[in-house]
């Protein structure tokens, strides 16, 4: 089976490319090798290669270190539609959407898939994912896997909480939490195995919440990092109270893939911490503290 993984140099795409190597014939071109915004280049690439499955992980997004680019909406929509407009040139597509499709303003806890389209997201990232999800509702061969919090190696340790906490402990500096929040974190290895199921099987629904279904507070995660490291890091929470919870119901997913058993959170963090321990010299302490 031939797979195209877009966003192959990104956090999720890189992990998936490693996981699927040896299982399938995998292509994971860099953006310099395939510009998904270039409609002609995308069509030529798909005509030249006959992929059974496209796993679309490429996206433009922002974080507290990098502001949203002015063309985020345009970029994300163009990448998506430059692929799907050529749907006669590939088998099926697995699209990585986001919980942001629901509009995070006033989002209920443990949100279900049928909440979608209750409101239109106000931010450009969420709106771009919403537009793609609305198209998928009418598509025959695309499934939307809505991600919430995914963590693992290769993510941006300067802003992604679990990796940031691991690196801070390794560098002997306090773990900083701006405000505690209950979040649904999924280990990237679990995401890879779930994606494999959708590669191998036909989905019965158009969209699934892909998450553990079990929220965990940032303070609890920080404590786990301290435990697995064998150290006693200082943990500082700057603002009182809890920020709005960001969790989802995953019963539709579990019913589809026969009650998938998620990896133990402590074991995952232990594995990630060990990976960063090997990468220790490449971690820039200043970048860890850019927003202090």
PDB file of C-alpha atoms in Angstrom:
ATOM      1  CA  UNK A   1       0.000   0.000   0.000  1.00  0.00           C
ATOM      2  CA  UNK A   2       1.292   3.455  -0.938  1.00  0.00           C
ATOM      3  CA  UNK A   3       0.878   6.283   1.589  1.00  0.00           C
ATOM      4  CA  UNK A   4       1.436   9.997   1.200  1.00  0.00           C
ATOM      5  CA  UNK A   5       2.004  11.761   4.519  1.00  0.00           C
ATOM      6  CA  UNK A   6       1.802  15.534   4.197  1.00  0.00           C
ATOM      7  CA  UNK A   7       3.640  17.668   6.725  1.00  0.00           C
ATOM      8  CA  UNK A   8       6.387  15.046   6.896  1.00  0.00           C
ATOM      9  CA  UNK A   9       8.842  17.396   8.579  1.00  0.00           C
ATOM     10  CA  UNK A  10       6.346  18.424  11.273  1.00  0.00           C
ATOM     11  CA  UNK A  11       5.817  16.884  14.687  1.00  0.00           C
ATOM     12  CA  UNK A  12       2.986  14.498  13.825  1.00  0.00           C
ATOM     13  CA  UNK A  13       3.998  13.818  10.229  1.00  0.00           C
ATOM     14  CA  UNK A  14       7.543  12.903  11.228  1.00  0.00           C
ATOM     15  CA  UNK A  15       6.335  10.479  13.884  1.00  0.00           C
ATOM     16  CA  UNK A  16       3.866   8.856  11.501  1.00  0.00           C
ATOM     17  CA  UNK A  17       6.485   8.515   8.774  1.00  0.00           C
ATOM     18  CA  UNK A  18       8.754   6.668  11.213  1.00  0.00           C
ATOM     19  CA  UNK A  19       5.932   4.458  12.468  1.00  0.00           C
ATOM     20  CA  UNK A  20       4.704   3.467   8.998  1.00  0.00           C
ATOM     21  CA  UNK A  21       8.166   2.905   7.519  1.00  0.00           C
ATOM     22  CA  UNK A  22       8.448  -0.808   6.731  1.00  0.00           C
ATOM     23  CA  UNK A  23       4.678  -1.269   7.012  1.00  0.00           C
ATOM     24  CA  UNK A  24       3.823   0.607   3.833  1.00  0.00           C
ATOM     25  CA  UNK A  25       5.465   2.348   0.898  1.00  0.00           C
ATOM     26  CA  UNK A  26       5.641   5.796   2.489  1.00  0.00           C
ATOM     27  CA  UNK A  27       6.271   9.186   0.889  1.00  0.00           C
ATOM     28  CA  UNK A  28       6.627  12.124   3.273  1.00  0.00           C
ATOM     29  CA  UNK A  29       7.964  15.016   1.161  1.00  0.00           C
ATOM     30  CA  UNK A  30       9.276  18.206   2.711  1.00  0.00           C
ATOM     31  CA  UNK A  31       7.546  21.461   1.795  1.00  0.00           C
ATOM     32  CA  UNK A  32      10.563  22.251  -0.398  1.00  0.00           C
ATOM     33  CA  UNK A  33       9.838  19.021  -2.304  1.00  0.00           C
ATOM     34  CA  UNK A  34       6.073  19.473  -2.543  1.00  0.00           C
ATOM     35  CA  UNK A  35       4.413  22.841  -1.993  1.00  0.00           C
ATOM     36  CA  UNK A  36       0.822  21.976  -1.104  1.00  0.00           C
ATOM     37  CA  UNK A  37      -0.253  25.556  -1.799  1.00  0.00           C
ATOM     38  CA  UNK A  38       0.833  25.153  -5.431  1.00  0.00           C
ATOM     39  CA  UNK A  39      -2.174  23.575  -7.164  1.00  0.00           C
ATOM     40  CA  UNK A  40      -0.252  22.627 -10.312  1.00  0.00           C
ATOM     41  CA  UNK A  41       2.583  21.015  -8.350  1.00  0.00           C
ATOM     42  CA  UNK A  42       0.132  19.002  -6.220  1.00  0.00           C
ATOM     43  CA  UNK A  43      -1.748  17.674  -9.238  1.00  0.00           C
ATOM     44  CA  UNK A  44       1.484  16.737 -11.011  1.00  0.00           C
ATOM     45  CA  UNK A  45       2.746  14.938  -7.896  1.00  0.00           C
ATOM     46  CA  UNK A  46      -0.479  12.973  -7.497  1.00  0.00           C
ATOM     47  CA  UNK A  47      -0.528  12.079 -11.193  1.00  0.00           C
ATOM     48  CA  UNK A  48       3.041  10.810 -11.009  1.00  0.00           C
ATOM     49  CA  UNK A  49       2.458   8.803  -7.839  1.00  0.00           C
ATOM     50  CA  UNK A  50      -0.604   6.660  -7.332  1.00  0.00           C
ATOM     51  CA  UNK A  51      -1.308   6.722  -3.597  1.00  0.00           C
ATOM     52  CA  UNK A  52      -3.782   4.430  -1.924  1.00  0.00           C
ATOM     53  CA  UNK A  53      -4.081   6.705   1.117  1.00  0.00           C
ATOM     54  CA  UNK A  54      -3.218  10.322   1.874  1.00  0.00           C
ATOM     55  CA  UNK A  55      -2.677  11.133   5.547  1.00  0.00           C
ATOM     56  CA  UNK A  56      -3.008  14.909   5.687  1.00  0.00           C
ATOM     57  CA  UNK A  57      -1.153  16.262   8.708  1.00  0.00           C
ATOM     58  CA  UNK A  58       0.210  19.476   7.160  1.00  0.00           C
ATOM     59  CA  UNK A  59      -1.176  22.630   8.736  1.00  0.00           C
ATOM     60  CA  UNK A  60      -0.299  26.223   9.512  1.00  0.00           C
ATOM     61  CA  UNK A  61      -1.013  27.205  13.079  1.00  0.00           C
ATOM     62  CA  UNK A  62       0.150  29.562  15.812  1.00  0.00           C
ATOM     63  CA  UNK A  63       1.198  29.414  19.450  1.00  0.00           C
ATOM     64  CA  UNK A  64       2.072  31.881  22.184  1.00  0.00           C
ATOM     65  CA  UNK A  65       5.598  32.263  20.785  1.00  0.00           C
ATOM     66  CA  UNK A  66       4.595  32.550  17.133  1.00  0.00           C
ATOM     67  CA  UNK A  67       1.610  34.669  16.253  1.00  0.00           C
ATOM     68  CA  UNK A  68      -0.915  33.611  13.637  1.00  0.00           C
ATOM     69  CA  UNK A  69       0.270  34.474  10.117  1.00  0.00           C
ATOM     70  CA  UNK A  70      -2.086  36.728   8.195  1.00  0.00           C
ATOM     71  CA  UNK A  71      -2.635  34.045   5.549  1.00  0.00           C
ATOM     72  CA  UNK A  72      -3.290  31.110   7.929  1.00  0.00           C
ATOM     73  CA  UNK A  73      -6.880  30.606   6.746  1.00  0.00           C
ATOM     74  CA  UNK A  74      -5.841  30.768   3.100  1.00  0.00           C
ATOM     75  CA  UNK A  75      -2.871  28.413   3.570  1.00  0.00           C
ATOM     76  CA  UNK A  76      -4.771  25.696   5.419  1.00  0.00           C
ATOM     77  CA  UNK A  77      -7.726  25.720   3.057  1.00  0.00           C
ATOM     78  CA  UNK A  78      -5.569  25.743  -0.065  1.00  0.00           C
ATOM     79  CA  UNK A  79      -3.462  22.815   1.131  1.00  0.00           C
ATOM     80  CA  UNK A  80      -6.589  20.799   1.856  1.00  0.00           C
ATOM     81  CA  UNK A  81      -8.498  21.630  -1.331  1.00  0.00           C
ATOM     82  CA  UNK A  82      -5.483  21.255  -3.615  1.00  0.00           C
ATOM     83  CA  UNK A  83      -5.465  17.634  -2.476  1.00  0.00           C
ATOM     84  CA  UNK A  84      -9.184  16.824  -2.414  1.00  0.00           C
ATOM     85  CA  UNK A  85      -9.928  18.411  -5.798  1.00  0.00           C
ATOM     86  CA  UNK A  86      -7.777  15.593  -7.205  1.00  0.00           C
ATOM     87  CA  UNK A  87      -9.659  12.842  -5.411  1.00  0.00           C
ATOM     88  CA  UNK A  88      -9.764  10.752  -8.568  1.00  0.00           C
ATOM     89  CA  UNK A  89      -6.003  10.338  -8.333  1.00  0.00           C
ATOM     90  CA  UNK A  90      -5.838   8.594  -4.933  1.00  0.00           C
ATOM     91  CA  UNK A  91      -7.790   6.070  -2.896  1.00  0.00           C
ATOM     92  CA  UNK A  92      -8.891   7.737   0.335  1.00  0.00           C
ATOM     93  CA  UNK A  93      -7.778  10.506   2.662  1.00  0.00           C
ATOM     94  CA  UNK A  94      -7.341  10.726   6.416  1.00  0.00           C
ATOM     95  CA  UNK A  95      -7.513  14.375   7.438  1.00  0.00           C
ATOM     96  CA  UNK A  96      -6.205  15.534  10.790  1.00  0.00           C
ATOM     97  CA  UNK A  97      -8.663  18.082  12.040  1.00  0.00           C
ATOM     98  CA  UNK A  98      -8.849  19.699  15.467  1.00  0.00           C
ATOM     99  CA  UNK A  99     -11.092  20.264  18.429  1.00  0.00           C
ATOM    100  CA  UNK A 100     -10.833  23.910  17.340  1.00  0.00           C
ATOM    101  CA  UNK A 101     -13.426  23.033  14.674  1.00  0.00           C
ATOM    102  CA  UNK A 102     -16.064  23.155  17.409  1.00  0.00           C
ATOM    103  CA  UNK A 103     -15.164  26.753  18.348  1.00  0.00           C
ATOM    104  CA  UNK A 104     -13.423  26.781  21.721  1.00  0.00           C
ATOM    105  CA  UNK A 105     -15.517  29.731  22.951  1.00  0.00           C
ATOM    106  CA  UNK A 106     -17.894  28.228  25.504  1.00  0.00           C
ATOM    107  CA  UNK A 107     -16.986  24.699  24.464  1.00  0.00           C
ATOM    108  CA  UNK A 108     -18.644  22.089  26.725  1.00  0.00           C
ATOM    109  CA  UNK A 109     -16.500  19.550  28.520  1.00  0.00           C
ATOM    110  CA  UNK A 110     -16.261  16.100  26.921  1.00  0.00           C
ATOM    111  CA  UNK A 111     -17.661  17.548  23.706  1.00  0.00           C
ATOM    112  CA  UNK A 112     -19.299  15.065  21.332  1.00  0.00           C
ATOM    113  CA  UNK A 113     -19.104  14.972  17.542  1.00  0.00           C
ATOM    114  CA  UNK A 114     -22.728  16.027  17.155  1.00  0.00           C
ATOM    115  CA  UNK A 115     -21.844  19.397  18.723  1.00  0.00           C
ATOM    116  CA  UNK A 116     -20.083  20.330  15.488  1.00  0.00           C
ATOM    117  CA  UNK A 117     -21.549  23.362  13.665  1.00  0.00           C
ATOM    118  CA  UNK A 118     -23.239  24.645  16.798  1.00  0.00           C
ATOM    119  CA  UNK A 119     -21.156  27.750  16.159  1.00  0.00           C
ATOM    120  CA  UNK A 120     -18.546  28.893  13.656  1.00  0.00           C
ATOM    121  CA  UNK A 121     -15.012  29.256  15.103  1.00  0.00           C
ATOM    122  CA  UNK A 122     -13.904  32.864  15.425  1.00  0.00           C
ATOM    123  CA  UNK A 123     -10.162  32.267  15.109  1.00  0.00           C
ATOM    124  CA  UNK A 124      -8.576  31.667  11.681  1.00  0.00           C
ATOM    125  CA  UNK A 125      -7.096  28.298  12.612  1.00  0.00           C
ATOM    126  CA  UNK A 126     -10.380  26.908  13.929  1.00  0.00           C
ATOM    127  CA  UNK A 127     -12.266  28.432  10.999  1.00  0.00           C
ATOM    128  CA  UNK A 128      -9.923  26.813   8.458  1.00  0.00           C
ATOM    129  CA  UNK A 129     -10.457  23.414  10.079  1.00  0.00           C
ATOM    130  CA  UNK A 130     -14.206  24.045  10.212  1.00  0.00           C
ATOM    131  CA  UNK A 131     -14.313  24.747   6.471  1.00  0.00           C
ATOM    132  CA  UNK A 132     -12.455  21.518   5.734  1.00  0.00           C
ATOM    133  CA  UNK A 133     -14.756  19.558   8.065  1.00  0.00           C
ATOM    134  CA  UNK A 134     -17.854  20.930   6.316  1.00  0.00           C
ATOM    135  CA  UNK A 135     -16.497  19.667   2.998  1.00  0.00           C
ATOM    136  CA  UNK A 136     -15.706  16.260   4.497  1.00  0.00           C
ATOM    137  CA  UNK A 137     -19.365  15.891   5.515  1.00  0.00           C
ATOM    138  CA  UNK A 138     -20.195  15.663   1.802  1.00  0.00           C
ATOM    139  CA  UNK A 139     -17.214  13.570   0.764  1.00  0.00           C
ATOM    140  CA  UNK A 140     -17.263   9.842   0.152  1.00  0.00           C
ATOM    141  CA  UNK A 141     -13.605   9.020   0.858  1.00  0.00           C
ATOM    142  CA  UNK A 142     -12.341  11.422   3.501  1.00  0.00           C
ATOM    143  CA  UNK A 143     -12.466  10.976   7.274  1.00  0.00           C
ATOM    144  CA  UNK A 144     -11.798  13.758   9.784  1.00  0.00           C
ATOM    145  CA  UNK A 145      -9.796  12.760  12.868  1.00  0.00           C
ATOM    146  CA  UNK A 146     -10.275  15.631  15.319  1.00  0.00           C
ATOM    147  CA  UNK A 147      -7.219  16.007  17.543  1.00  0.00           C
ATOM    148  CA  UNK A 148      -7.111  17.766  20.887  1.00  0.00           C
ATOM    149  CA  UNK A 149      -3.744  17.516  22.648  1.00  0.00           C
ATOM    150  CA  UNK A 150      -1.065  15.296  21.092  1.00  0.00           C
ATOM    151  CA  UNK A 151       2.398  15.040  22.634  1.00  0.00           C
ATOM    152  CA  UNK A 152       5.631  13.209  21.925  1.00  0.00           C
ATOM    153  CA  UNK A 153       9.120  13.516  20.476  1.00  0.00           C
ATOM    154  CA  UNK A 154       9.813  16.154  17.810  1.00  0.00           C
ATOM    155  CA  UNK A 155       7.172  18.556  19.132  1.00  0.00           C
ATOM    156  CA  UNK A 156       8.139  22.176  19.843  1.00  0.00           C
ATOM    157  CA  UNK A 157       9.526  21.913  23.360  1.00  0.00           C
ATOM    158  CA  UNK A 158       9.595  25.703  23.727  1.00  0.00           C
ATOM    159  CA  UNK A 159       5.793  25.882  23.959  1.00  0.00           C
ATOM    160  CA  UNK A 160       4.303  22.377  24.174  1.00  0.00           C
ATOM    161  CA  UNK A 161       3.704  21.754  27.866  1.00  0.00           C
ATOM    162  CA  UNK A 162       4.789  18.163  28.505  1.00  0.00           C
ATOM    163  CA  UNK A 163       7.967  18.428  26.444  1.00  0.00           C
ATOM    164  CA  UNK A 164       8.685  21.840  27.931  1.00  0.00           C
ATOM    165  CA  UNK A 165       8.321  20.421  31.444  1.00  0.00           C
ATOM    166  CA  UNK A 166      10.648  17.497  30.632  1.00  0.00           C
ATOM    167  CA  UNK A 167      13.304  19.839  29.260  1.00  0.00           C
ATOM    168  CA  UNK A 168      12.990  22.253  32.169  1.00  0.00           C
ATOM    169  CA  UNK A 169      13.589  19.450  34.663  1.00  0.00           C
ATOM    170  CA  UNK A 170      16.597  18.231  32.677  1.00  0.00           C
ATOM    171  CA  UNK A 171      18.025  21.762  32.711  1.00  0.00           C
ATOM    172  CA  UNK A 172      17.315  22.213  36.421  1.00  0.00           C
ATOM    173  CA  UNK A 173      14.865  25.099  36.074  1.00  0.00           C
ATOM    174  CA  UNK A 174      11.329  25.387  37.516  1.00  0.00           C
ATOM    175  CA  UNK A 175       8.259  24.162  35.639  1.00  0.00           C
ATOM    176  CA  UNK A 176       6.069  27.171  34.919  1.00  0.00           C
ATOM    177  CA  UNK A 177       2.280  26.889  34.482  1.00  0.00           C
ATOM    178  CA  UNK A 178       0.569  30.110  33.487  1.00  0.00           C
ATOM    179  CA  UNK A 179      -2.821  28.723  34.619  1.00  0.00           C
ATOM    180  CA  UNK A 180      -3.874  25.206  35.405  1.00  0.00           C
ATOM    181  CA  UNK A 181      -6.245  23.540  32.949  1.00  0.00           C
ATOM    182  CA  UNK A 182      -7.684  20.090  32.388  1.00  0.00           C
ATOM    183  CA  UNK A 183      -6.629  18.894  28.955  1.00  0.00           C
ATOM    184  CA  UNK A 184      -7.009  15.668  26.992  1.00  0.00           C
ATOM    185  CA  UNK A 185      -3.487  14.599  25.981  1.00  0.00           C
ATOM    186  CA  UNK A 186      -2.871  11.742  23.537  1.00  0.00           C
ATOM    187  CA  UNK A 187       0.567  10.170  23.068  1.00  0.00           C
ATOM    188  CA  UNK A 188       1.727  10.358  19.471  1.00  0.00           C
ATOM    189  CA  UNK A 189       2.390   6.593  19.379  1.00  0.00           C
ATOM    190  CA  UNK A 190      -1.286   5.987  20.173  1.00  0.00           C
ATOM    191  CA  UNK A 191      -2.229   8.391  17.398  1.00  0.00           C
ATOM    192  CA  UNK A 192      -0.061   6.387  14.993  1.00  0.00           C
ATOM    193  CA  UNK A 193      -1.778   3.121  15.887  1.00  0.00           C
ATOM    194  CA  UNK A 194      -5.228   4.692  15.588  1.00  0.00           C
ATOM    195  CA  UNK A 195      -4.291   6.173  12.213  1.00  0.00           C
ATOM    196  CA  UNK A 196      -3.150   2.732  11.090  1.00  0.00           C
ATOM    197  CA  UNK A 197      -6.619   1.371  11.864  1.00  0.00           C
ATOM    198  CA  UNK A 198      -8.174   3.994   9.580  1.00  0.00           C
ATOM    199  CA  UNK A 199      -5.626   3.223   6.874  1.00  0.00           C
ATOM    200  CA  UNK A 200      -6.610  -0.442   6.989  1.00  0.00           C
ATOM    201  CA  UNK A 201     -10.381  -0.084   7.514  1.00  0.00           C
ATOM    202  CA  UNK A 202     -13.298   1.863   6.101  1.00  0.00           C
ATOM    203  CA  UNK A 203     -14.706   4.464   8.486  1.00  0.00           C
ATOM    204  CA  UNK A 204     -18.438   4.367   9.165  1.00  0.00           C
ATOM    205  CA  UNK A 205     -18.649   8.049  10.131  1.00  0.00           C
ATOM    206  CA  UNK A 206     -17.253  11.293   8.757  1.00  0.00           C
ATOM    207  CA  UNK A 207     -15.550  12.567  11.904  1.00  0.00           C
ATOM    208  CA  UNK A 208     -14.183  11.201  15.170  1.00  0.00           C
ATOM    209  CA  UNK A 209     -12.812  12.779  18.327  1.00  0.00           C
ATOM    210  CA  UNK A 210      -9.364  11.214  18.603  1.00  0.00           C
ATOM    211  CA  UNK A 211      -8.415  11.536  22.253  1.00  0.00           C
ATOM    212  CA  UNK A 212      -8.169   9.447  25.410  1.00  0.00           C
ATOM    213  CA  UNK A 213     -11.470  10.668  26.837  1.00  0.00           C
ATOM    214  CA  UNK A 214      -9.701  11.282  30.160  1.00  0.00           C
ATOM    215  CA  UNK A 215      -8.748  14.827  31.067  1.00  0.00           C
ATOM    216  CA  UNK A 216      -5.658  15.529  33.153  1.00  0.00           C
ATOM    217  CA  UNK A 217      -4.587  18.788  34.824  1.00  0.00           C
ATOM    218  CA  UNK A 218      -1.295  20.444  33.918  1.00  0.00           C
ATOM    219  CA  UNK A 219      -0.288  20.397  37.579  1.00  0.00           C
ATOM    220  CA  UNK A 220      -0.766  16.626  37.629  1.00  0.00           C
ATOM    221  CA  UNK A 221       1.313  16.250  34.483  1.00  0.00           C
ATOM    222  CA  UNK A 222       4.060  18.386  36.005  1.00  0.00           C
ATOM    223  CA  UNK A 223       4.092  16.123  39.053  1.00  0.00           C
ATOM    224  CA  UNK A 224       4.378  13.040  36.827  1.00  0.00           C
ATOM    225  CA  UNK A 225       7.365  14.590  35.042  1.00  0.00           C
ATOM    226  CA  UNK A 226       8.954  15.158  38.438  1.00  0.00           C
ATOM    227  CA  UNK A 227       8.275  11.553  39.471  1.00  0.00           C
ATOM    228  CA  UNK A 228       9.651   9.889  36.334  1.00  0.00           C
ATOM    229  CA  UNK A 229      12.729  12.125  36.368  1.00  0.00           C
ATOM    230  CA  UNK A 230      13.610  11.134  39.924  1.00  0.00           C
ATOM    231  CA  UNK A 231      14.060  14.814  40.731  1.00  0.00           C
ATOM    232  CA  UNK A 232      12.023  17.273  42.754  1.00  0.00           C
ATOM    233  CA  UNK A 233      11.394  20.228  40.425  1.00  0.00           C
ATOM    234  CA  UNK A 234       9.863  23.470  41.579  1.00  0.00           C
ATOM    235  CA  UNK A 235       6.392  23.854  40.050  1.00  0.00           C
ATOM    236  CA  UNK A 236       4.957  27.375  39.824  1.00  0.00           C
ATOM    237  CA  UNK A 237       1.362  28.207  38.861  1.00  0.00           C
ATOM    238  CA  UNK A 238       1.013  31.896  38.069  1.00  0.00           C
ATOM    239  CA  UNK A 239      -2.766  32.388  37.917  1.00  0.00           C
ATOM    240  CA  UNK A 240      -5.377  31.022  40.299  1.00  0.00           C
ATOM    241  CA  UNK A 241      -8.238  28.773  39.308  1.00  0.00           C
ATOM    242  CA  UNK A 242      -8.733  26.639  36.221  1.00  0.00           C
ATOM    243  CA  UNK A 243      -8.859  27.782  32.619  1.00  0.00           C
ATOM    244  CA  UNK A 244     -11.748  26.358  30.535  1.00  0.00           C
ATOM    245  CA  UNK A 245     -11.452  22.585  30.205  1.00  0.00           C
ATOM    246  CA  UNK A 246     -10.562  21.151  26.783  1.00  0.00           C
ATOM    247  CA  UNK A 247     -11.755  17.547  26.662  1.00  0.00           C
ATOM    248  CA  UNK A 248     -13.872  15.360  24.395  1.00  0.00           C
ATOM    249  CA  UNK A 249     -16.013  12.251  24.359  1.00  0.00           C
ATOM    250  CA  UNK A 250     -14.322   9.455  22.400  1.00  0.00           C
ATOM    251  CA  UNK A 251     -17.036   6.788  22.541  1.00  0.00           C
ATOM    252  CA  UNK A 252     -17.633   6.954  18.774  1.00  0.00           C
ATOM    253  CA  UNK A 253     -13.954   6.188  18.168  1.00  0.00           C
ATOM    254  CA  UNK A 254     -13.847   3.358  20.699  1.00  0.00           C
ATOM    255  CA  UNK A 255     -16.967   1.746  19.284  1.00  0.00           C
ATOM    256  CA  UNK A 256     -15.421   1.886  15.835  1.00  0.00           C
ATOM    257  CA  UNK A 257     -12.032   0.402  16.713  1.00  0.00           C
ATOM    258  CA  UNK A 258     -13.182  -2.110  19.326  1.00  0.00           C
ATOM    259  CA  UNK A 259     -12.362  -0.395  22.611  1.00  0.00           C
ATOM    260  CA  UNK A 260      -8.784   0.632  21.942  1.00  0.00           C
ATOM    261  CA  UNK A 261      -6.577   0.543  25.056  1.00  0.00           C
ATOM    262  CA  UNK A 262      -4.562   3.733  25.430  1.00  0.00           C
ATOM    263  CA  UNK A 263      -0.996   3.790  26.683  1.00  0.00           C
ATOM    264  CA  UNK A 264      -0.371   4.576  30.346  1.00  0.00           C
ATOM    265  CA  UNK A 265       0.349   8.285  30.762  1.00  0.00           C
ATOM    266  CA  UNK A 266       3.230   7.786  33.212  1.00  0.00           C
ATOM    267  CA  UNK A 267       4.876   5.263  30.905  1.00  0.00           C
ATOM    268  CA  UNK A 268       4.535   7.655  27.968  1.00  0.00           C
ATOM    269  CA  UNK A 269       6.032  10.578  29.877  1.00  0.00           C
ATOM    270  CA  UNK A 270       8.819   8.339  31.164  1.00  0.00           C
ATOM    271  CA  UNK A 271       9.642   7.345  27.584  1.00  0.00           C
ATOM    272  CA  UNK A 272       9.537  10.949  26.382  1.00  0.00           C
ATOM    273  CA  UNK A 273      11.706  12.138  29.277  1.00  0.00           C
ATOM    274  CA  UNK A 274      14.288   9.454  28.451  1.00  0.00           C
ATOM    275  CA  UNK A 275      14.297  10.624  24.823  1.00  0.00           C
ATOM    276  CA  UNK A 276      14.941  14.215  25.871  1.00  0.00           C
ATOM    277  CA  UNK A 277      17.700  13.051  28.212  1.00  0.00           C
ATOM    278  CA  UNK A 278      19.534  11.755  25.139  1.00  0.00           C
ATOM    279  CA  UNK A 279      18.830  15.051  23.307  1.00  0.00           C
ATOM    280  CA  UNK A 280      19.867  17.090  26.360  1.00  0.00           C
ATOM    281  CA  UNK A 281      22.745  18.965  24.722  1.00  0.00           C
ATOM    282  CA  UNK A 282      20.534  20.148  21.891  1.00  0.00           C
ATOM    283  CA  UNK A 283      17.972  21.785  24.191  1.00  0.00           C
ATOM    284  CA  UNK A 284      18.380  25.574  24.371  1.00  0.00           C
ATOM    285  CA  UNK A 285      17.728  26.715  27.943  1.00  0.00           C
ATOM    286  CA  UNK A 286      17.042  30.282  26.851  1.00  0.00           C
ATOM    287  CA  UNK A 287      14.272  29.168  24.499  1.00  0.00           C
ATOM    288  CA  UNK A 288      12.611  27.326  27.369  1.00  0.00           C
ATOM    289  CA  UNK A 289      12.316  30.583  29.296  1.00  0.00           C
ATOM    290  CA  UNK A 290      11.442  33.001  26.520  1.00  0.00           C
ATOM    291  CA  UNK A 291       8.070  34.001  28.048  1.00  0.00           C
ATOM    292  CA  UNK A 292       9.099  34.257  31.714  1.00  0.00           C
TER     293      UNK A 292
END
